[in-house]
mmCIF file of C-alpha atoms in Angstrom:
data_model
loop_
_atom_site.group_PDB
_atom_site.id
_atom_site.type_symbol
_atom_site.label_atom_id
_atom_site.label_comp_id
_atom_site.label_asym_id
_atom_site.label_seq_id
_atom_site.Cartn_x
_atom_site.Cartn_y
_atom_site.Cartn_z
ATOM 1 C CA MET A 1 0.000 0.000 0.000
ATOM 2 C CA HIS A 2 2.970 2.330 -0.456
ATOM 3 C CA VAL A 3 1.542 5.652 -1.625
ATOM 4 C CA PRO A 4 3.628 7.301 -4.362
ATOM 5 C CA ASP A 5 4.167 11.043 -4.685
ATOM 6 C CA GLY A 6 1.310 12.827 -6.432
ATOM 7 C CA PHE A 7 -1.719 10.848 -5.227
ATOM 8 C CA LEU A 8 -2.416 13.291 -2.402
ATOM 9 C CA ASP A 9 -2.146 17.093 -2.509
ATOM 10 C CA ALA A 10 0.438 19.131 -0.600
ATOM 11 C CA PRO A 11 -1.728 20.168 2.395
ATOM 12 C CA THR A 12 -2.764 16.557 3.026
ATOM 13 C CA SER A 13 0.836 15.377 2.710
ATOM 14 C CA VAL A 14 2.021 18.086 5.110
ATOM 15 C CA ALA A 15 -0.696 17.094 7.583
ATOM 16 C CA THR A 16 0.152 13.384 7.461
ATOM 17 C CA GLY A 17 3.834 14.313 7.683
ATOM 18 C CA ALA A 18 3.158 16.279 10.872
ATOM 19 C CA VAL A 19 1.116 13.432 12.367
ATOM 20 C CA ALA A 20 3.879 10.959 11.484
ATOM 21 C CA ALA A 21 6.607 13.175 12.973
ATOM 22 C CA ILE A 22 4.700 13.613 16.232
ATOM 23 C CA ALA A 23 3.912 9.899 16.415
ATOM 24 C CA VAL A 24 7.551 8.906 15.889
ATOM 25 C CA GLY A 25 8.610 11.439 18.526
ATOM 26 C CA VAL A 26 6.133 10.050 21.045
ATOM 27 C CA ALA A 27 7.093 6.473 20.113
ATOM 28 C CA LEU A 28 10.773 7.215 20.766
ATOM 29 C CA ARG A 29 9.881 8.123 24.338
ATOM 30 C CA LYS A 30 7.209 5.476 24.976
ATOM 31 C CA ALA A 31 9.194 2.598 23.447
ATOM 32 C CA LYS A 32 11.550 2.750 26.406
ATOM 33 C CA GLY A 33 8.936 0.975 28.494
ATOM 34 C CA GLU A 34 8.851 -1.897 25.998
ATOM 35 C CA LEU A 35 12.581 -2.387 25.444
ATOM 36 C CA ASP A 36 15.385 -3.813 27.547
ATOM 37 C CA ASP A 37 18.769 -5.381 26.845
ATOM 38 C CA ARG A 38 17.173 -8.569 25.518
ATOM 39 C CA THR A 39 14.278 -7.182 23.484
ATOM 40 C CA ALA A 40 16.050 -4.225 21.827
ATOM 41 C CA PRO A 41 17.874 -6.533 19.369
ATOM 42 C CA LEU A 42 14.558 -8.304 18.736
ATOM 43 C CA ALA A 43 13.078 -4.945 17.670
ATOM 44 C CA GLY A 44 15.808 -4.582 15.039
ATOM 45 C CA LEU A 45 15.223 -8.118 13.808
ATOM 46 C CA VAL A 46 11.450 -7.635 13.633
ATOM 47 C CA ALA A 47 11.969 -4.475 11.565
ATOM 48 C CA ALA A 48 14.406 -6.338 9.292
ATOM 49 C CA PHE A 49 11.910 -9.175 8.866
ATOM 50 C CA VAL A 50 9.091 -6.744 8.023
ATOM 51 C CA PHE A 51 11.320 -5.100 5.390
ATOM 52 C CA ALA A 52 12.123 -8.502 3.879
ATOM 53 C CA ALA A 53 8.520 -9.701 3.996
ATOM 54 C CA GLN A 54 7.275 -6.528 2.306
ATOM 55 C CA MET A 55 9.334 -7.548 -0.745
ATOM 56 C CA ILE A 56 7.180 -10.645 -1.116
ATOM 57 C CA ASN A 57 4.111 -9.723 -3.104
ATOM 58 C CA PHE A 58 1.689 -12.646 -3.153
ATOM 59 C CA PRO A 59 -0.941 -12.870 -5.903
ATOM 60 C CA VAL A 60 -4.540 -12.338 -4.807
ATOM 61 C CA GLY A 61 -6.225 -12.849 -8.165
ATOM 62 C CA ALA A 62 -7.230 -10.791 -11.200
ATOM 63 C CA GLY A 63 -3.714 -9.449 -11.699
ATOM 64 C CA THR A 64 -3.455 -7.978 -8.213
ATOM 65 C CA SER A 65 -1.010 -8.733 -5.422
ATOM 66 C CA GLY A 66 -0.517 -7.851 -1.790
ATOM 67 C CA HIS A 67 2.252 -7.967 0.763
ATOM 68 C CA LEU A 68 2.596 -7.932 4.515
ATOM 69 C CA MET A 69 2.284 -4.538 6.181
ATOM 70 C CA GLY A 70 3.438 -5.826 9.533
ATOM 71 C CA GLY A 71 2.112 -3.382 12.119
ATOM 72 C CA ALA A 72 0.140 -6.003 14.024
ATOM 73 C CA LEU A 73 2.976 -8.534 13.817
ATOM 74 C CA ALA A 74 5.518 -6.055 15.148
ATOM 75 C CA ALA A 75 3.199 -4.721 17.863
ATOM 76 C CA VAL A 76 2.493 -8.189 19.252
ATOM 77 C CA LEU A 77 6.162 -9.202 19.194
ATOM 78 C CA VAL A 78 7.882 -6.034 20.466
ATOM 79 C CA GLY A 79 5.097 -3.694 21.609
ATOM 80 C CA PRO A 80 3.062 -1.047 19.775
ATOM 81 C CA TRP A 81 5.380 1.956 20.303
ATOM 82 C CA THR A 82 8.410 -0.022 19.229
ATOM 83 C CA ALA A 83 6.390 -1.275 16.252
ATOM 84 C CA VAL A 84 5.868 2.331 15.125
ATOM 85 C CA LEU A 85 9.655 2.817 15.194
ATOM 86 C CA CYS A 86 10.218 -0.453 13.311
ATOM 87 C CA LEU A 87 7.712 0.333 10.572
ATOM 88 C CA SER A 88 8.907 3.933 10.235
ATOM 89 C CA THR A 89 12.469 2.693 9.729
ATOM 90 C CA VAL A 90 11.308 0.242 7.068
ATOM 91 C CA LEU A 91 9.387 2.956 5.224
ATOM 92 C CA LEU A 92 12.276 5.427 5.450
ATOM 93 C CA VAL A 93 14.762 2.951 3.950
ATOM 94 C CA GLN A 94 12.265 1.900 1.261
ATOM 95 C CA GLY A 95 11.539 5.504 0.307
ATOM 96 C CA LEU A 96 15.176 6.643 0.275
ATOM 97 C CA LEU A 97 16.883 3.661 -1.355
ATOM 98 C CA MET A 98 14.254 1.710 -3.257
ATOM 99 C CA ALA A 99 11.940 4.563 -4.326
ATOM 100 C CA ASP A 100 9.144 2.429 -2.839
ATOM 101 C CA GLY A 101 6.647 4.998 -1.604
ATOM 102 C CA GLY A 102 7.128 8.675 -2.406
ATOM 103 C CA LEU A 103 9.253 11.003 -0.292
ATOM 104 C CA THR A 104 6.549 13.667 0.029
ATOM 105 C CA ALA A 105 4.269 10.697 0.785
ATOM 106 C CA LEU A 106 6.548 9.342 3.531
ATOM 107 C CA GLY A 107 4.337 10.820 6.237
ATOM 108 C CA THR A 108 1.260 9.349 4.574
ATOM 109 C CA ASN A 109 2.895 5.931 4.410
ATOM 110 C CA ILE A 110 4.020 6.111 8.041
ATOM 111 C CA VAL A 111 0.456 6.997 9.008
ATOM 112 C CA LEU A 112 -1.115 4.195 6.942
ATOM 113 C CA ILE A 113 1.410 1.369 7.270
ATOM 114 C CA GLY A 114 3.105 2.428 10.499
ATOM 115 C CA LEU A 115 0.382 3.940 12.672
ATOM 116 C CA VAL A 116 -2.951 2.573 11.442
ATOM 117 C CA THR A 117 -1.933 -1.084 11.157
ATOM 118 C CA THR A 118 -0.112 -0.889 14.497
ATOM 119 C CA ALA A 119 -2.926 0.914 16.318
ATOM 120 C CA VAL A 120 -5.704 -1.269 14.926
ATOM 121 C CA GLY A 121 -3.591 -4.416 15.184
ATOM 122 C CA TRP A 122 -2.590 -3.796 18.795
ATOM 123 C CA GLY A 123 -6.050 -2.449 19.722
ATOM 124 C CA VAL A 124 -7.855 -5.535 18.437
ATOM 125 C CA PHE A 125 -5.198 -7.818 19.940
ATOM 126 C CA ALA A 126 -5.433 -6.211 23.381
ATOM 127 C CA LEU A 127 -9.235 -6.228 23.297
ATOM 128 C CA LEU A 128 -9.493 -9.903 22.357
ATOM 129 C CA ARG A 129 -6.757 -10.901 24.793
ATOM 130 C CA ALA A 130 -8.649 -9.197 27.592
ATOM 131 C CA VAL A 131 -11.822 -11.234 27.020
ATOM 132 C CA LEU A 132 -10.187 -14.573 26.168
ATOM 133 C CA PRO A 133 -8.581 -17.047 28.592
ATOM 134 C CA LYS A 134 -5.183 -15.823 29.798
ATOM 135 C CA ARG A 135 -3.310 -18.583 28.015
ATOM 136 C CA ILE A 136 -0.259 -18.405 25.799
ATOM 137 C CA GLY A 137 -2.072 -20.392 23.100
ATOM 138 C CA VAL A 138 -4.359 -17.466 22.262
ATOM 139 C CA VAL A 139 -1.521 -15.129 21.234
ATOM 140 C CA ALA A 140 -0.917 -16.312 17.653
ATOM 141 C CA PRO A 141 -4.573 -16.745 16.591
ATOM 142 C CA VAL A 142 -5.565 -13.438 18.167
ATOM 143 C CA ALA A 143 -2.600 -11.743 16.486
ATOM 144 C CA ALA A 144 -3.795 -13.175 13.159
ATOM 145 C CA VAL A 145 -7.308 -11.754 13.627
ATOM 146 C CA ALA A 146 -5.836 -8.381 14.601
ATOM 147 C CA ALA A 147 -3.522 -8.465 11.571
ATOM 148 C CA TYR A 148 -6.426 -9.295 9.278
ATOM 149 C CA LEU A 149 -8.512 -6.326 10.445
ATOM 150 C CA SER A 150 -5.555 -3.933 10.303
ATOM 151 C CA VAL A 151 -5.373 -4.229 6.509
ATOM 152 C CA PRO A 152 -8.903 -3.070 5.541
ATOM 153 C CA ALA A 153 -8.510 -0.419 8.274
ATOM 154 C CA ALA A 154 -5.484 1.026 6.462
ATOM 155 C CA ALA A 155 -7.407 0.837 3.183
ATOM 156 C CA LEU A 156 -10.261 2.810 4.779
ATOM 157 C CA VAL A 157 -7.916 5.492 6.082
ATOM 158 C CA PHE A 158 -6.277 5.815 2.669
ATOM 159 C CA THR A 159 -9.726 6.235 1.134
ATOM 160 C CA GLY A 160 -10.466 8.960 3.668
ATOM 161 C CA LEU A 161 -7.212 10.762 2.891
ATOM 162 C CA PHE A 162 -7.934 10.436 -0.821
ATOM 163 C CA ALA A 163 -11.414 11.887 -0.342
ATOM 164 C CA VAL A 164 -9.859 14.901 1.413
ATOM 165 C CA GLY A 165 -6.708 15.385 -0.613
ATOM 166 C CA GLY A 166 -6.780 13.195 -3.710
ATOM 167 C CA THR A 167 -5.432 15.066 -6.738
ATOM 168 C CA ALA A 168 -7.394 13.088 -9.348
ATOM 169 C CA PRO A 169 -11.130 13.667 -9.888
ATOM 170 C CA VAL A 170 -12.256 10.160 -9.041
ATOM 171 C CA GLU A 171 -15.511 9.246 -7.350
ATOM 172 C CA ASN A 172 -14.842 8.420 -3.694
ATOM 173 C CA GLY A 173 -17.398 5.615 -3.607
ATOM 174 C CA ALA A 174 -15.580 3.720 -6.343
ATOM 175 C CA VAL A 175 -12.249 4.069 -4.523
ATOM 176 C CA LEU A 176 -13.842 2.974 -1.227
ATOM 177 C CA THR A 177 -15.460 -0.138 -2.707
ATOM 178 C CA ALA A 178 -12.359 -1.232 -4.600
ATOM 179 C CA MET A 179 -9.885 -0.497 -1.779
ATOM 180 C CA LEU A 180 -12.003 -2.247 0.847
ATOM 181 C CA GLY A 181 -12.803 -5.202 -1.411
ATOM 182 C CA TRP A 182 -9.213 -5.955 -2.386
ATOM 183 C CA HIS A 183 -7.774 -5.391 1.055
ATOM 184 C CA LEU A 184 -10.313 -7.715 2.673
ATOM 185 C CA VAL A 185 -8.621 -10.382 0.538
ATOM 186 C CA ILE A 186 -5.031 -9.161 1.028
ATOM 187 C CA GLY A 187 -5.661 -9.207 4.791
ATOM 188 C CA LEU A 188 -5.814 -13.009 4.655
ATOM 189 C CA GLY A 189 -2.139 -13.050 3.692
ATOM 190 C CA GLU A 190 -1.341 -10.603 6.496
ATOM 191 C CA ALA A 191 -3.158 -12.874 8.936
ATOM 192 C CA ALA A 192 -1.370 -16.018 7.703
ATOM 193 C CA VAL A 193 2.139 -14.541 7.897
ATOM 194 C CA THR A 194 1.421 -12.998 11.304
ATOM 195 C CA PHE A 195 0.028 -16.298 12.630
ATOM 196 C CA VAL A 196 3.087 -18.271 11.517
ATOM 197 C CA VAL A 197 5.742 -15.797 12.670
ATOM 198 C CA VAL A 198 4.134 -14.887 16.006
ATOM 199 C CA GLY A 199 3.327 -18.547 16.598
ATOM 200 C CA ALA A 200 6.933 -19.569 15.970
ATOM 201 C CA VAL A 201 8.449 -16.921 18.257
ATOM 202 C CA VAL A 202 5.887 -17.634 20.986
ATOM 203 C CA ALA A 203 6.657 -21.356 20.746
ATOM 204 C CA ALA A 204 10.394 -20.721 21.008
ATOM 205 C CA ARG A 205 10.552 -17.919 23.564
ATOM 206 C CA PRO A 206 7.229 -16.696 24.972
ATOM 207 C CA ASP A 207 9.163 -14.692 27.580
ATOM 208 C CA LEU A 208 10.445 -12.338 24.850
ATOM 209 C CA VAL A 209 7.037 -11.671 23.247
ATOM 210 C CA HIS A 210 5.453 -8.382 24.335
ATOM 211 C CA GLY A 211 1.904 -9.592 23.636
ATOM 212 C CA ALA A 212 2.446 -12.715 25.755
ATOM 213 C CA ARG A 213 3.328 -10.848 28.929
ATOM 214 C CA GLY A 214 1.284 -12.017 31.876
ATOM 215 C CA LEU A 215 -0.076 -15.100 30.122
ATOM 216 C CA ARG A 216 0.149 -18.679 31.379
ATOM 217 C CA ARG A 217 1.911 -21.504 29.655
ATOM 218 C CA PRO A 218 0.409 -24.967 29.864
ATOM 219 C CA SER A 219 3.544 -26.617 31.240
ATOM 220 C CA ARG A 220 4.799 -28.428 34.262
ATOM 221 C CA ALA A 221 6.723 -25.377 35.344
ATOM 222 C CA THR A 222 3.556 -23.287 35.224
ATOM 223 C CA ALA A 223 1.593 -25.936 37.065
ATOM 224 C CA ALA A 224 4.271 -25.987 39.743
ATOM 225 C CA GLU A 225 4.106 -22.230 39.973
ATOM 226 C CA GLU A 226 0.362 -22.344 40.408
ATOM 227 C CA VAL A 227 0.677 -24.883 43.192
ATOM 228 C CA THR A 228 3.183 -22.753 45.035
ATOM 229 C CA ALA A 229 1.349 -19.515 44.326
ATOM 230 C CA MET B 1 22.884 -23.578 22.043
ATOM 231 C CA SER B 2 23.935 -21.455 24.944
ATOM 232 C CA ALA B 3 20.727 -21.815 26.863
ATOM 233 C CA THR B 4 22.583 -22.551 30.060
ATOM 234 C CA GLU B 5 23.639 -18.951 30.427
ATOM 235 C CA HIS B 6 19.964 -18.073 30.818
ATOM 236 C CA ARG B 7 19.124 -20.867 33.223
ATOM 237 C CA THR B 8 19.646 -18.702 36.208
ATOM 238 C CA THR B 9 18.333 -19.260 39.652
ATOM 239 C CA ASP B 10 15.703 -16.670 38.832
ATOM 240 C CA GLY B 11 12.499 -18.678 39.156
ATOM 241 C CA ALA B 12 10.419 -16.358 36.995
ATOM 242 C CA GLU B 13 12.773 -16.877 34.082
ATOM 243 C CA ARG B 14 12.637 -20.652 34.338
ATOM 244 C CA VAL B 15 8.862 -20.620 34.531
ATOM 245 C CA ALA B 16 8.696 -18.510 31.378
ATOM 246 C CA GLY B 17 10.213 -21.470 29.526
ATOM 247 C CA ARG B 18 13.122 -21.071 27.172
ATOM 248 C CA ARG B 19 13.218 -23.725 24.511
ATOM 249 C CA VAL B 20 15.983 -22.013 22.552
ATOM 250 C CA SER B 21 18.607 -19.520 23.597
ATOM 251 C CA THR B 22 18.177 -15.844 22.834
ATOM 252 C CA ARG B 23 21.174 -15.983 20.518
ATOM 253 C CA THR B 24 19.828 -18.972 18.575
ATOM 254 C CA LEU B 25 16.438 -17.315 18.123
ATOM 255 C CA TYR B 26 18.015 -14.060 16.911
ATOM 256 C CA VAL B 27 20.360 -15.799 14.485
ATOM 257 C CA VAL B 28 17.444 -17.803 13.052
ATOM 258 C CA LEU B 29 15.346 -14.640 12.657
ATOM 259 C CA LEU B 30 18.203 -12.858 10.867
ATOM 260 C CA VAL B 31 18.838 -15.799 8.531
ATOM 261 C CA VAL B 32 15.123 -16.037 7.714
ATOM 262 C CA ALA B 33 14.896 -12.296 6.997
ATOM 263 C CA LEU B 34 17.987 -12.390 4.764
ATOM 264 C CA ALA B 35 16.724 -15.486 2.942
ATOM 265 C CA VAL B 36 13.315 -13.906 2.358
ATOM 266 C CA ALA B 37 14.819 -10.632 1.098
ATOM 267 C CA GLY B 38 17.684 -12.174 -0.836
ATOM 268 C CA VAL B 39 16.242 -15.392 -2.239
ATOM 269 C CA VAL B 40 12.460 -15.769 -1.842
ATOM 270 C CA SER B 41 11.926 -12.241 -3.190
ATOM 271 C CA TYR B 42 12.970 -13.530 -6.620
ATOM 272 C CA TRP B 43 9.641 -15.346 -6.873
ATOM 273 C CA ALA B 44 7.483 -12.469 -5.612
ATOM 274 C CA SER B 45 4.460 -11.600 -7.699
ATOM 275 C CA GLY B 46 5.083 -8.861 -10.244
ATOM 276 C CA HIS B 47 1.437 -7.836 -10.255
ATOM 277 C CA PRO B 48 0.544 -4.355 -8.970
ATOM 278 C CA ASP B 49 -0.382 -4.286 -5.288
ATOM 279 C CA GLY B 50 -3.892 -3.540 -4.051
ATOM 280 C CA LEU B 51 -3.506 0.247 -4.030
ATOM 281 C CA GLU B 52 -1.823 0.404 -7.438
ATOM 282 C CA PHE B 53 -4.434 -1.909 -8.939
ATOM 283 C CA VAL B 54 -7.290 0.179 -7.514
ATOM 284 C CA ALA B 55 -5.612 3.369 -8.722
ATOM 285 C CA GLU B 56 -5.451 1.979 -12.243
ATOM 286 C CA GLU B 57 -8.972 0.562 -12.135
ATOM 287 C CA THR B 58 -10.635 3.703 -10.814
ATOM 288 C CA GLY B 59 -8.458 6.072 -12.827
ATOM 289 C CA PHE B 60 -6.035 7.886 -10.511
ATOM 290 C CA LEU B 61 -2.824 5.980 -11.209
ATOM 291 C CA GLY B 62 -1.844 8.724 -13.656
ATOM 292 C CA SER B 63 -1.567 11.219 -10.780
ATOM 293 C CA ALA B 64 1.453 9.310 -9.410
ATOM 294 C CA GLU B 65 4.777 11.104 -9.805
ATOM 295 C CA ASP B 66 8.259 9.657 -9.838
ATOM 296 C CA SER B 67 9.956 9.763 -6.458
ATOM 297 C CA ALA B 68 12.973 12.023 -6.051
ATOM 298 C CA THR B 69 14.906 8.824 -5.387
ATOM 299 C CA SER B 70 13.719 7.005 -8.530
ATOM 300 C CA GLY B 71 17.269 7.332 -9.871
ATOM 301 C CA SER B 72 18.662 5.375 -6.921
ATOM 302 C CA PRO B 73 20.824 2.395 -7.943
ATOM 303 C CA PHE B 74 18.391 0.241 -5.965
ATOM 304 C CA ALA B 75 15.124 1.784 -7.213
ATOM 305 C CA ASP B 76 12.266 -0.725 -7.440
ATOM 306 C CA TYR B 77 14.447 -3.310 -5.675
ATOM 307 C CA GLN B 78 16.600 -3.824 -8.772
ATOM 308 C CA THR B 79 20.310 -3.021 -8.915
ATOM 309 C CA THR B 80 21.378 -0.812 -11.806
ATOM 310 C CA GLY B 81 23.692 -2.682 -14.144
ATOM 311 C CA VAL B 82 23.113 -6.091 -12.542
ATOM 312 C CA ASP B 83 20.932 -8.719 -14.175
ATOM 313 C CA GLY B 84 19.033 -11.723 -12.933
ATOM 314 C CA TRP B 85 18.540 -12.972 -9.413
ATOM 315 C CA LEU B 86 21.419 -10.936 -7.962
ATOM 316 C CA SER B 87 19.833 -7.661 -9.092
ATOM 317 C CA GLY B 88 17.004 -8.051 -6.585
ATOM 318 C CA ALA B 89 19.027 -9.903 -3.954
ATOM 319 C CA ILE B 90 21.499 -7.022 -3.417
ATOM 320 C CA PRO B 91 18.940 -4.365 -2.415
ATOM 321 C CA GLY B 92 17.044 -7.003 -0.447
ATOM 322 C CA VAL B 93 20.037 -7.983 1.667
ATOM 323 C CA LEU B 94 21.409 -4.428 2.008
ATOM 324 C CA GLY B 95 17.993 -3.063 2.934
ATOM 325 C CA THR B 96 17.421 -5.794 5.510
ATOM 326 C CA LEU B 97 20.783 -5.117 7.169
ATOM 327 C CA LEU B 98 20.289 -1.341 7.065
ATOM 328 C CA VAL B 99 16.832 -1.621 8.656
ATOM 329 C CA LEU B 100 18.281 -3.958 11.289
ATOM 330 C CA LEU B 101 20.999 -1.458 12.155
ATOM 331 C CA VAL B 102 18.776 1.639 12.215
ATOM 332 C CA ALA B 103 15.783 0.124 14.031
ATOM 333 C CA GLY B 104 17.929 -2.048 16.298
ATOM 334 C CA GLY B 105 20.190 0.913 17.029
ATOM 335 C CA ALA B 106 17.253 3.159 17.876
ATOM 336 C CA ALA B 107 15.783 0.460 20.111
ATOM 337 C CA TRP B 108 19.160 -0.012 21.827
ATOM 338 C CA VAL B 109 19.488 3.726 22.490
ATOM 339 C CA VAL B 110 16.003 4.164 23.962
ATOM 340 C CA ARG B 111 15.878 0.885 25.950
ATOM 341 C CA ARG B 112 15.650 0.648 29.745
ATOM 342 C CA ARG B 113 19.154 0.385 31.117
ATOM 343 C CA GLY B 114 20.406 -2.214 33.509
ATOM 344 C CA ALA B 115 17.021 -3.796 34.097
ATOM 345 C CA ASP B 116 18.033 -7.149 32.720
ATOM 346 C CA ARG B 117 21.098 -9.113 31.897
ATOM 347 C CA GLY B 118 21.662 -10.143 28.290
#
């Protein structure tokens, strides 16, 4: 969903740029609470993985493709504020070196791919986690559901930005229908990748996963802890 | 596997369950990221993504402008002057490492100090 230069007018791009700059500034301060000596390297690796995964466009039919956005995946693994930093780094490198996403559109892309997918992904994840059993097994499936919903959410926000600041005279309803329709399909890929990656890290080292904090593992050690607790 | 270094007397850490060492997990993640960016990317779909497809279909793709960095040697994930698989692998691997350094570096700078041993 990398927005190129030219799709949105200057005022809209300035506004999204300001929102992105403020969000990154806040994230730099808030991420401290999510990062320690062990999880800081994980944040770098999650960002690197998201960059790599975004290169993999998977076909979704009719000559269209999609790729991971990664906000939900990163938020569950390393925390939402750190996820904003991870995704912003990915988008900065893509825009500067690969010309993937415009430079005047960098703020727009940070808002859509960095903020919206992270906020919706983490919001849905936290909500579902709160109402489901506090077990480690819920993390990957719940992350997948959150990842799925984060994709049409970003498509909706793009449509909103386009309605406000789109430079081409295109009917908003047509953009809304097409964006939502395609991204409801692309979201399935987002959910699948998120399920596999989060599931693998949770299986290996649940203690490092931000979204697994405070959850129980079905193991002898946990059972012993419960007995002594 | 250097899991022993983590098997401290700290009960909370043992309860959390460490099936692989931190170092093993991080090396595996890095290798997977590099393999995805450097190798798997060769087979990525060349079709336009959702936004580009919608832009074409509904008629606003023409409003796109070339990025100021479109002359970059790695523009569109292809290396200028290099053909074949390597052309996409170079920006993939370089980009992955650069993102790792920048994001990992930022995370390292802002982290809580001294709260935990590595």
